[in-house]
CSV table of C-alpha atoms (C1' of nucleotides) in Angstrom, one decimal:
chain,number,residue,atom,x,y,z
A,1,MET,CA,32.1,23.2,53.8
A,2,VAL,CA,30.2,21.5,55.6
A,3,LYS,CA,32.4,19.3,57.3
A,4,LYS,CA,33.4,22.2,59.8
A,5,GLY,CA,30.7,22.0,62.0
A,6,ARG,CA,31.4,17.7,62.4
A,7,ARG,CA,28.7,16.1,64.5
A,8,ARG,CA,28.9,12.8,66.1
A,9,LEU,CA,27.3,9.9,64.3
A,10,PRO,CA,25.3,7.3,65.4
A,11,ARG,CA,26.5,5.0,63.1
A,12,SER,CA,30.2,5.9,61.3
A,13,GLU,CA,29.3,7.4,57.5
A,14,GLU,CA,30.5,3.5,56.2
A,15,GLN,CA,27.8,2.4,58.1
A,16,TYR,CA,24.7,4.3,56.6
A,17,GLU,CA,26.3,3.6,53.4
A,18,ALA,CA,26.5,-0.5,53.6
A,19,MET,CA,22.5,0.0,54.8
A,20,ARG,CA,22.3,2.6,51.6
A,21,ILE,CA,23.4,0.4,49.4
A,22,ALA,CA,22.0,-2.3,50.2
A,23,THR,CA,18.1,-1.1,49.7
A,24,LYS,CA,19.4,-0.1,46.7
A,25,ASN,CA,20.5,-3.1,45.9
A,26,LYS,CA,17.0,-4.6,46.5
A,27,ILE,CA,15.8,-1.8,45.4
A,28,HIS,CA,18.0,-2.2,42.2
A,29,THR,CA,16.7,-6.0,41.6
A,30,ALA,CA,13.5,-6.2,42.5
A,31,ALA,CA,12.9,-3.3,39.6
A,32,ILE,CA,14.7,-5.1,37.1
A,33,LYS,CA,13.5,-7.9,37.2
A,34,LEU,CA,9.3,-5.6,36.8
A,35,PHE,CA,10.1,-3.1,35.0
A,36,ALA,CA,11.2,-6.4,32.3
A,37,LYS,CA,7.9,-8.3,33.3
A,38,LYS,CA,5.7,-5.9,33.6
A,39,GLY,CA,7.1,-2.3,31.5
A,40,PHE,CA,7.5,1.0,33.0
A,41,ALA,CA,3.9,1.8,32.7
A,42,ALA,CA,1.8,-1.3,34.1
A,43,THR,CA,4.8,-1.4,37.2
A,44,GLY,CA,3.5,0.7,40.3
A,45,VAL,CA,5.8,2.0,42.4
A,46,LYS,CA,3.8,0.5,45.0
A,47,ASP,CA,4.7,-3.5,43.1
A,48,ILE,CA,8.8,-2.1,43.1
A,49,ALA,CA,8.4,-1.1,46.7
A,50,GLU,CA,6.3,-4.5,48.1
A,51,GLU,CA,8.9,-6.8,45.8
A,52,ALA,CA,12.0,-5.2,47.0
A,53,GLY,CA,10.8,-5.5,50.8
A,54,ILE,CA,10.9,-1.8,52.0
A,55,SER,CA,8.1,0.7,52.1
A,56,ILE,CA,6.7,3.5,49.0
A,57,GLY,CA,8.8,6.2,50.6
A,58,LEU,CA,12.1,4.9,51.0
A,59,MET,CA,12.2,4.4,47.5
A,60,TYR,CA,11.9,8.0,47.1
A,61,ARG,CA,14.5,9.3,49.2
A,62,HIS,CA,16.6,7.3,46.6
A,63,TYR,CA,15.1,8.2,43.8
A,64,LYS,CA,12.9,10.8,43.0
A,65,LYS,CA,10.9,10.1,40.1
A,66,LYS,CA,9.3,6.1,38.9
A,67,GLU,CA,11.9,7.6,35.8
A,68,ASP,CA,15.0,8.5,37.4
A,69,LEU,CA,15.4,4.0,38.8
A,70,PHE,CA,14.2,2.8,35.3
A,71,ASN,CA,17.1,4.9,34.4
A,72,GLU,CA,19.7,4.5,36.4
A,73,LEU,CA,19.0,0.5,35.9
A,74,VAL,CA,19.6,2.1,31.4
A,75,THR,CA,22.6,3.5,32.1
A,76,TYR,CA,24.0,-0.1,33.5
A,77,ALA,CA,22.2,-2.0,30.4
A,78,VAL,CA,24.3,0.4,28.2
A,79,GLU,CA,27.8,-0.6,30.9
A,80,GLY,CA,26.8,-3.7,29.5
A,81,LEU,CA,26.7,-2.7,25.8
A,82,LYS,CA,30.1,-1.0,25.7
A,83,ARG,CA,32.0,-4.0,27.6
A,84,ILE,CA,30.8,-6.2,24.8
A,85,ILE,CA,31.3,-3.3,21.8
A,86,LYS,CA,34.7,-2.9,23.5
A,87,LYS,CA,35.4,-6.9,23.0
A,88,PHE,CA,34.0,-7.1,19.1
A,89,GLN,CA,36.7,-4.9,18.5
A,90,SER,CA,39.0,-6.7,19.3
A,91,ASN,CA,41.3,-8.7,17.0
A,92,GLU,CA,40.1,-12.6,18.3
A,93,SER,CA,38.8,-15.3,16.2
A,94,PRO,CA,35.4,-13.5,14.7
A,95,VAL,CA,33.9,-16.9,15.4
A,96,GLU,CA,35.0,-17.3,18.9
A,97,LEU,CA,34.3,-14.2,19.0
A,98,ILE,CA,31.2,-14.8,18.4
A,99,LEU,CA,30.8,-18.6,20.0
A,100,GLN,CA,31.9,-16.8,23.5
A,101,LEU,CA,29.5,-14.0,23.6
A,102,THR,CA,26.2,-17.0,22.7
A,103,LEU,CA,27.8,-19.5,25.1
A,104,GLU,CA,27.7,-16.9,27.3
A,105,ILE,CA,24.1,-15.3,26.7
A,106,LEU,CA,22.8,-18.9,27.2
A,107,ASN,CA,24.4,-20.2,29.6
A,108,ASP,CA,22.8,-16.3,31.9
A,109,LEU,CA,19.5,-17.7,30.5
A,110,ASP,CA,19.6,-20.7,31.8
A,111,ASN,CA,20.5,-20.1,35.0
A,112,ASP,CA,19.0,-17.4,35.3
A,113,ASP,CA,20.3,-14.0,35.7
A,114,GLU,CA,20.2,-10.7,35.7
A,115,TYR,CA,21.2,-10.9,32.0
A,116,ALA,CA,17.7,-11.9,30.1
A,117,TYR,CA,16.3,-8.2,32.7
A,118,PHE,CA,18.7,-6.2,31.6
A,119,GLN,CA,18.2,-7.2,27.6
A,120,MET,CA,13.9,-6.8,28.5
A,121,LEU,CA,14.4,-3.9,29.7
A,122,MET,CA,16.0,-2.5,26.6
A,123,ASN,CA,13.4,-3.5,24.4
A,124,GLN,CA,11.1,-1.7,26.8
A,125,SER,CA,13.4,1.6,26.8
A,126,SER,CA,12.1,1.8,22.9
A,127,THR,CA,8.0,1.4,24.1
A,128,ILE,CA,8.5,4.8,26.0
A,129,GLU,CA,8.0,8.4,24.0
A,130,ASN,CA,10.2,10.8,26.9
A,131,LEU,CA,13.2,9.7,25.8
A,132,SER,CA,15.7,10.6,28.1
A,133,PRO,CA,19.5,10.9,27.6
A,134,GLN,CA,19.9,7.5,29.5
A,135,ILE,CA,17.8,5.5,26.7
A,136,GLN,CA,18.7,7.6,23.9
A,137,GLN,CA,22.9,6.6,24.6
A,138,LEU,CA,21.0,3.4,24.6
A,139,ASN,CA,19.2,3.1,21.8
A,140,MET,CA,22.9,4.3,20.3
A,141,GLN,CA,25.1,2.2,22.0
A,142,SER,CA,22.5,-0.5,20.1
A,143,LYS,CA,22.8,0.8,17.2
A,144,ALA,CA,27.2,0.7,17.5
A,145,MET,CA,26.0,-3.1,18.7
A,146,PHE,CA,24.3,-3.8,15.8
A,147,ASN,CA,27.3,-2.2,13.4
A,148,GLN,CA,29.9,-3.9,15.6
A,149,THR,CA,28.5,-7.3,14.7
A,150,ALA,CA,28.0,-6.9,11.3
A,151,ARG,CA,31.3,-6.0,11.2
A,152,LEU,CA,32.6,-8.8,12.6
A,153,ILE,CA,30.2,-11.0,11.0
A,154,GLU,CA,31.5,-9.9,7.4
A,155,LYS,CA,35.0,-10.5,9.3
A,156,GLY,CA,34.4,-14.1,9.8
A,157,GLN,CA,33.5,-14.8,6.1
A,158,ILE,CA,36.2,-13.3,4.5
A,159,LEU,CA,37.4,-15.9,6.8
A,160,ASP,CA,35.3,-18.1,5.9
A,161,GLN,CA,34.1,-19.0,9.2
A,162,PHE,CA,30.7,-17.6,8.8
A,163,LYS,CA,28.0,-18.4,5.9
A,164,LYS,CA,27.5,-16.2,3.4
A,165,GLY,CA,25.2,-13.5,3.6
A,166,ASP,CA,24.1,-9.5,4.0
A,167,PRO,CA,25.8,-8.4,7.2
A,168,MET,CA,23.5,-6.7,8.2
A,169,GLU,CA,21.4,-8.9,7.5
A,170,MET,CA,23.0,-11.4,9.8
A,171,ALA,CA,23.6,-9.3,12.6
A,172,LEU,CA,19.8,-8.2,12.9
A,173,PHE,CA,18.9,-11.7,13.0
A,174,TYR,CA,21.0,-12.9,15.7
A,175,PHE,CA,20.1,-10.3,18.3
A,176,ALA,CA,16.4,-10.8,17.1
A,177,THR,CA,17.1,-14.1,18.4
A,178,ILE,CA,18.8,-13.4,21.4
A,179,GLN,CA,15.7,-11.3,21.9
A,180,GLY,CA,13.4,-13.6,20.8
A,181,LEU,CA,14.9,-16.3,22.8
A,182,THR,CA,14.7,-13.9,26.5
A,183,MET,CA,11.4,-12.7,25.8
A,184,MET,CA,10.3,-16.3,26.9
A,185,LYS,CA,12.4,-16.8,28.8
A,186,ILE,CA,11.1,-14.3,31.0
A,187,THR,CA,7.0,-15.0,29.9
A,188,MET,CA,7.6,-19.1,30.1
A,189,ASN,CA,10.2,-19.2,32.8
A,190,ASN,CA,10.5,-22.5,34.3
A,191,GLU,CA,8.3,-24.0,30.7
A,192,PHE,CA,11.5,-22.3,29.0
A,193,ILE,CA,13.9,-25.1,27.3
A,194,THR,CA,17.6,-23.7,26.9
A,195,PRO,CA,18.5,-24.3,23.1
A,196,SER,CA,21.7,-25.4,22.1
A,197,ARG,CA,24.8,-23.2,21.3
A,198,GLU,CA,24.4,-24.8,18.2
A,199,ILE,CA,21.0,-24.3,17.3
A,200,VAL,CA,21.5,-20.9,17.7
A,201,THR,CA,23.8,-19.7,15.9
A,202,SER,CA,23.2,-22.6,12.4
A,203,PHE,CA,22.7,-19.8,10.8
A,204,LEU,CA,25.7,-18.1,10.6
A,205,ILE,CA,28.7,-21.0,10.9
A,206,LYS,CA,29.6,-23.6,9.0
A,207,ASP,CA,30.1,-27.4,10.2
B,1,MET,CA,-40.9,-8.4,20.7
B,2,VAL,CA,-39.6,-5.4,20.6
B,3,LYS,CA,-40.0,-5.2,17.0
B,4,LYS,CA,-44.1,-4.6,17.2
B,5,GLY,CA,-43.9,-1.0,18.2
B,6,ARG,CA,-41.5,0.1,15.4
B,7,ARG,CA,-40.3,3.3,15.1
B,8,ARG,CA,-39.2,4.9,11.3
B,9,LEU,CA,-35.6,5.8,11.4
B,10,PRO,CA,-33.2,8.6,9.8
B,11,ARG,CA,-30.8,5.8,8.3
B,12,SER,CA,-31.8,1.9,7.8
B,13,GLU,CA,-30.0,-0.6,10.3
B,14,GLU,CA,-27.8,-1.9,7.6
B,15,GLN,CA,-26.6,2.6,6.7
B,16,TYR,CA,-26.2,2.2,11.5
B,17,GLU,CA,-24.9,-1.1,11.0
B,18,ALA,CA,-21.9,0.2,8.3
B,19,MET,CA,-21.1,3.2,10.6
B,20,ARG,CA,-20.5,1.2,14.2
B,21,ILE,CA,-18.3,-1.6,11.6
B,22,ALA,CA,-17.0,1.6,10.3
B,23,THR,CA,-16.1,3.4,13.9
B,24,LYS,CA,-15.1,-0.3,15.3
B,25,ASN,CA,-12.1,-0.7,12.3
B,26,LYS,CA,-10.8,2.6,13.4
B,27,ILE,CA,-10.6,1.1,16.5
B,28,HIS,CA,-9.3,-2.2,15.9
B,29,THR,CA,-7.0,-0.7,13.7
B,30,ALA,CA,-5.4,2.3,16.1
B,31,ALA,CA,-5.5,0.1,19.6
B,32,ILE,CA,-3.9,-2.6,18.0
B,33,LYS,CA,-1.1,-0.8,17.4
B,34,LEU,CA,-0.6,1.7,20.6
B,35,PHE,CA,-1.6,-1.8,22.6
B,36,ALA,CA,1.3,-4.0,20.6
B,37,LYS,CA,4.3,-1.0,20.5
B,38,LYS,CA,3.2,0.4,23.9
B,39,GLY,CA,2.0,-2.0,25.9
B,40,PHE,CA,-2.0,-2.5,27.5
B,41,ALA,CA,-1.2,0.0,30.9
B,42,ALA,CA,1.2,2.3,28.7
B,43,THR,CA,-1.4,3.4,25.8
B,44,GLY,CA,-4.9,5.7,27.2
B,45,VAL,CA,-7.0,5.6,25.7
B,46,LYS,CA,-7.0,9.0,25.1
B,47,ASP,CA,-4.1,7.6,22.2
B,48,ILE,CA,-6.4,5.3,20.7
B,49,ALA,CA,-8.9,7.7,20.6
B,50,GLU,CA,-6.7,10.1,18.8
B,51,GLU,CA,-5.1,7.1,16.9
B,52,ALA,CA,-8.6,6.4,15.2
B,53,GLY,CA,-9.9,10.4,14.6
B,54,ILE,CA,-13.0,9.9,17.0
B,55,SER,CA,-13.2,10.8,20.7
B,56,ILE,CA,-13.1,9.7,23.5
B,57,GLY,CA,-16.8,9.6,23.7
B,58,LEU,CA,-17.2,7.2,21.3
B,59,MET,CA,-14.5,4.5,21.5
B,60,TYR,CA,-17.1,3.7,25.5
B,61,ARG,CA,-20.1,3.3,23.4
B,62,HIS,CA,-18.2,0.5,21.9
B,63,TYR,CA,-16.4,-0.9,24.8
B,64,LYS,CA,-17.6,-0.8,28.2
B,65,LYS,CA,-13.9,-0.6,29.5
B,66,LYS,CA,-10.4,-0.9,28.2
B,67,GLU,CA,-9.8,-4.0,28.8
B,68,ASP,CA,-12.8,-4.9,26.8
B,69,LEU,CA,-11.3,-3.5,23.5
B,70,PHE,CA,-7.8,-5.5,24.6
B,71,ASN,CA,-9.5,-8.5,24.7
B,72,GLU,CA,-11.9,-8.0,22.0
B,73,LEU,CA,-8.0,-8.4,20.0
B,74,VAL,CA,-6.8,-10.6,21.6
B,75,THR,CA,-10.2,-13.4,21.0
B,76,TYR,CA,-9.3,-12.3,17.1
B,77,ALA,CA,-5.1,-13.8,17.9
B,78,VAL,CA,-6.8,-16.1,19.1
B,79,GLU,CA,-8.9,-17.0,16.1
B,80,GLY,CA,-5.6,-16.6,13.8
B,81,LEU,CA,-3.4,-19.6,16.0
B,82,LYS,CA,-6.5,-21.7,15.7
B,83,ARG,CA,-6.3,-21.5,11.8
B,84,ILE,CA,-3.2,-22.2,12.5
B,85,ILE,CA,-3.0,-25.0,14.5
B,86,LYS,CA,-5.7,-26.5,11.9
B,87,LYS,CA,-3.0,-25.9,9.2
B,88,PHE,CA,-0.9,-28.4,11.2
B,89,GLN,CA,-2.8,-30.7,11.7
B,90,SER,CA,-3.2,-32.1,7.6
B,91,ASN,CA,-1.8,-34.4,6.1
B,92,GLU,CA,1.0,-31.9,4.2
B,93,SER,CA,4.0,-32.6,4.3
B,94,PRO,CA,6.2,-31.2,7.6
B,95,VAL,CA,8.5,-28.9,5.6
B,96,GLU,CA,6.1,-27.4,3.4
B,97,LEU,CA,3.7,-26.6,6.2
B,98,ILE,CA,6.6,-25.2,7.9
B,99,LEU,CA,8.0,-23.3,4.6
B,100,GLN,CA,4.6,-21.7,4.4
B,101,LEU,CA,3.6,-20.2,7.1
B,102,THR,CA,7.4,-19.0,7.1
B,103,LEU,CA,7.2,-17.9,5.0
B,104,GLU,CA,3.9,-16.2,5.1
B,105,ILE,CA,5.1,-14.7,8.9
B,106,LEU,CA,8.1,-12.5,6.5
B,107,ASN,CA,5.7,-11.7,3.8
B,108,ASP,CA,3.4,-9.9,6.6
B,109,LEU,CA,6.5,-8.3,8.1
B,110,ASP,CA,7.6,-7.1,4.8
B,111,ASN,CA,5.1,-5.9,3.9
B,112,ASP,CA,3.9,-3.5,7.2
B,113,ASP,CA,0.7,-6.3,7.7
B,114,GLU,CA,-1.3,-6.2,11.5
B,115,TYR,CA,0.7,-9.9,11.9
B,116,ALA,CA,3.4,-8.4,13.9
B,117,TYR,CA,0.8,-6.6,16.3
B,118,PHE,CA,-1.4,-9.5,16.8
B,119,GLN,CA,2.0,-11.8,17.2
B,120,MET,CA,3.5,-8.3,20.4
B,121,LEU,CA,0.0,-7.8,21.3
B,122,MET,CA,0.3,-12.3,22.5
B,123,ASN,CA,3.4,-11.0,24.3
B,124,GLN,CA,1.5,-8.1,26.2
B,125,SER,CA,-1.2,-10.1,27.4
B,126,SER,CA,1.5,-12.2,29.2
B,127,THR,CA,3.0,-9.1,31.4
B,128,ILE,CA,-1.2,-8.7,32.0
B,129,GLU,CA,-2.5,-10.0,36.2
B,130,ASN,CA,-5.5,-10.4,36.1
B,131,LEU,CA,-6.0,-13.3,33.7
B,132,SER,CA,-9.6,-13.1,31.2
B,133,PRO,CA,-10.5,-15.9,29.9
B,134,GLN,CA,-10.1,-14.2,26.7
B,135,ILE,CA,-6.1,-14.1,27.5
B,136,GLN,CA,-6.6,-17.7,29.7
B,137,GLN,CA,-7.8,-18.9,26.0
B,138,LEU,CA,-5.1,-17.4,24.4
B,139,ASN,CA,-2.7,-18.7,26.2
B,140,MET,CA,-4.1,-22.9,26.2
B,141,GLN,CA,-3.6,-21.8,21.8
B,142,SER,CA,-0.2,-20.5,22.0
B,143,LYS,CA,0.7,-24.1,24.5
B,144,ALA,CA,-1.8,-25.5,21.7
B,145,MET,CA,0.5,-24.0,19.1
B,146,PHE,CA,3.5,-25.6,20.5
B,147,ASN,CA,3.2,-29.4,20.7
B,148,GLN,CA,1.5,-29.2,17.2
B,149,THR,CA,4.8,-27.3,15.5
B,150,ALA,CA,6.9,-30.1,18.1
B,151,ARG,CA,5.1,-33.2,17.0
B,152,LEU,CA,5.3,-31.8,13.4
B,153,ILE,CA,8.8,-31.4,13.2
B,154,GLU,CA,9.3,-34.7,14.8
B,155,LYS,CA,7.1,-36.2,11.8
B,156,GLY,CA,9.7,-34.6,9.0
B,157,GLN,CA,12.8,-35.7,10.9
B,158,ILE,CA,11.2,-38.9,10.6
B,159,LEU,CA,10.7,-38.4,7.3
B,160,ASP,CA,14.6,-37.1,7.2
B,161,GLN,CA,13.4,-33.4,6.4
B,162,PHE,CA,14.3,-31.8,9.3
B,163,LYS,CA,17.7,-31.8,10.8
B,164,LYS,CA,18.2,-34.2,14.3
B,165,GLY,CA,17.6,-32.0,17.6
B,166,ASP,CA,14.4,-32.3,20.4
B,167,PRO,CA,11.5,-31.0,18.7
B,168,MET,CA,10.1,-29.1,21.6
B,169,GLU,CA,13.8,-27.7,21.7
B,170,MET,CA,13.8,-26.8,18.1
B,171,ALA,CA,9.5,-25.6,18.2
B,172,LEU,CA,10.3,-23.1,21.1
B,173,PHE,CA,13.8,-22.3,18.8
B,174,TYR,CA,11.6,-21.2,16.1
B,175,PHE,CA,8.6,-19.0,18.0
B,176,ALA,CA,11.8,-17.2,20.0
B,177,THR,CA,13.0,-16.0,16.2
B,178,ILE,CA,9.9,-15.0,14.9
B,179,GLN,CA,8.9,-13.2,18.2
B,180,GLY,CA,12.6,-11.8,18.3
B,181,LEU,CA,11.6,-10.8,14.4
B,182,THR,CA,8.3,-8.6,15.4
B,183,MET,CA,9.8,-7.6,17.8
B,184,MET,CA,12.4,-5.8,15.9
B,185,LYS,CA,10.1,-4.7,13.4
B,186,ILE,CA,7.8,-3.4,15.7
B,187,THR,CA,11.0,-0.8,17.5
B,188,MET,CA,13.2,-0.5,14.3
B,189,ASN,CA,10.5,-0.1,12.1
B,190,ASN,CA,12.0,1.0,9.0
B,191,GLU,CA,15.4,0.7,9.5
B,192,PHE,CA,14.0,-3.0,9.5
B,193,ILE,CA,15.9,-5.9,7.0
B,194,THR,CA,13.8,-8.7,6.7
B,195,PRO,CA,15.6,-11.7,6.8
B,196,SER,CA,15.4,-14.9,4.5
B,197,ARG,CA,13.1,-17.4,5.3
B,198,GLU,CA,16.7,-20.0,4.9
B,199,ILE,CA,18.2,-17.6,7.6
B,200,VAL,CA,15.1,-18.6,9.4
B,201,THR,CA,15.1,-21.8,9.4
B,202,SER,CA,18.7,-23.0,8.5
B,203,PHE,CA,18.8,-24.5,12.0
B,204,LEU,CA,15.9,-27.1,10.7
B,205,ILE,CA,15.8,-27.5,7.8
B,206,LYS,CA,18.0,-30.1,6.4
B,207,ASP,CA,20.4,-28.2,3.1
C,1,DT,C1',-39.1,22.8,7.3
C,2,DT,C1',-39.8,20.1,11.4
C,3,DA,C1',-39.0,15.4,14.3
C,4,DA,C1',-37.2,11.7,15.1
C,5,DT,C1',-33.3,8.8,16.4
C,6,DG,C1',-29.2,6.8,16.9
C,7,DA,C1',-23.7,8.4,16.4
C,8,DG,C1',-20.8,11.1,17.8
C,9,DT,C1',-18.7,14.8,21.4
C,10,DG,C1',-15.9,16.5,25.6
C,11,DA,C1',-15.8,18.6,29.7
C,12,DA,C1',-17.2,17.0,34.7
C,13,DT,C1',-16.7,13.0,37.9
C,14,DA,C1',-14.0,9.1,39.5
C,15,DT,C1',-10.7,6.1,40.5
C,16,DA,C1',-6.0,4.5,40.1
C,17,DT,C1',-1.6,6.4,40.9
C,18,DT,C1',2.8,9.4,41.9
C,19,DT,C1',5.3,12.2,45.5
C,20,DT,C1',4.8,14.1,49.5
C,21,DC,C1',6.7,14.7,53.9
C,22,DA,C1',5.4,15.2,59.0
C,23,DT,C1',6.6,11.4,62.4
C,24,DT,C1',9.2,6.9,63.9
C,25,DA,C1',12.5,3.4,64.3
C,26,DT,C1',17.3,2.6,65.3
C,27,DA,C1',21.6,1.8,66.6
C,28,DA,C1',25.5,3.8,68.6
C,29,DA,C1',28.2,7.7,71.6
C,30,DA,C1',27.9,9.8,75.8
D,1,DT,C1',19.5,6.5,79.6
D,2,DT,C1',19.6,10.0,76.7
D,3,DT,C1',20.6,11.9,72.6
D,4,DT,C1',22.1,12.3,67.9
D,5,DA,C1',21.5,11.7,62.9
D,6,DT,C1',20.8,8.8,59.5
D,7,DA,C1',17.1,5.3,57.8
D,8,DA,C1',12.5,4.1,57.3
D,9,DT,C1',7.0,4.5,57.3
D,10,DG,C1',2.7,5.4,55.2
D,11,DA,C1',-1.1,8.4,55.1
D,12,DA,C1',-2.7,13.1,53.0
D,13,DA,C1',-1.6,16.1,48.4
D,14,DA,C1',-0.7,16.3,44.0
D,15,DT,C1',-1.4,14.4,39.0
D,16,DA,C1',-2.4,11.3,35.1
D,17,DT,C1',-6.1,8.2,33.8
D,18,DA,C1',-10.6,6.0,32.9
D,19,DT,C1',-15.1,6.6,32.6
D,20,DT,C1',-19.8,8.6,32.5
D,21,DC,C1',-23.3,11.5,30.7
D,22,DA,C1',-25.4,15.6,29.4
D,23,DC,C1',-25.5,17.7,25.3
D,24,DT,C1',-24.7,18.7,20.1
D,25,DC,C1',-25.0,16.7,15.4
D,26,DA,C1',-26.4,14.2,10.5
D,27,DT,C1',-29.4,12.4,8.5
D,28,DT,C1',-33.7,11.8,6.8
D,29,DA,C1',-39.1,10.4,6.3
D,30,DA,C1',-42.8,13.5,6.6
DNA sequence: TTAATGAGTGAATATATTTTCATTATAAAA
DNA sequence: TTTTATAATGAAAATATATTCACTCATTAA
């Protein structure tokens, strides 16, 4: 409808799109880092703008509220979770699936990948009172991830790949270690030592 | 000096002291819970006063600033750390010492003891920018705790009580799991399953 | 009863943080 | 060089949170 009165643009729509995506990326990278490290409340929009190297005003052109930015990041985390859940539902060998995920996570921790930040974001979410739909979704997917992992462990136990024990308890412990490692990574930074996957999985996988 | 002009008091000094301690305890219990769950920035003095069942004004009679309250709690955490470090320096069997600590922690998690809150407080501390002397002390003790644990693991390896591996890496992993479990406990609350100590120590202790 | 004292209160003030918006900068077409 | 559309800015307004302080409350010795 508005298209009818199309006027000439100084830049092409593609150029504008690229600019917007570029600044959005800057905001994302800065925000995930700060939210993960300091939490939602302790992170000021000023901090984010500074870290991203843009003005506060520009942030608000992209996000009406600080919360909207947080929620968008949460959405990415949800997508990541969904991918893992889907993978776990495949028919591959349980031990292979767990090993694969573990190695991937340890690798990301070692390479300072954004993974750690997203993991922390998931914790931070639980500290927020006013649960947005995005955070509710995240909580649902987390629970699904848990159940899926417990089922996978059960499968692996039947195949005699895994050690005995309550699958739910083991799944919880697995994620607790991942959680804890992520936290350590973020707080210790360069003093952090990424553990071998043998250490991480020794409670679960038979030698 | 001031004692000279002593005037009559409606209550005895002991009574006043008891009242002050009572409210301080209320504040502590409320604050540690909220700081641990939501972090320093996200916890309002209003929240603390509400949870403690007192007025905001009374809070400020006991602590000039919100930060002072936080720092006092940090001091308690430091004392706890020092106790554990001292214990670890004793000549008891390494495997016994680690087992003892692990069981104690798991028991506290199970019983909803304040331990979990103090553990989380230690994380929250790392997210604060303006490092108070108290927080600096906490960081120093944390590092000491690490080193002490690594040394203990080394000792246990020589005695063939522990599995092989880099002691520092294993110490870090140990605390990461504790950290992660604490976090889970606080976020999941009643859905949390306290893992058996066998699961927690299986990466470290030989069967 | 009254007077005295320190605990306890919460509305008012100070401070910090978020959000808005009038304005400027940029790059390309004319 | 001028015009244009949109990105980008940052000081000002709106909002939220921390802190203060003039006051009330509770208790007990006199």
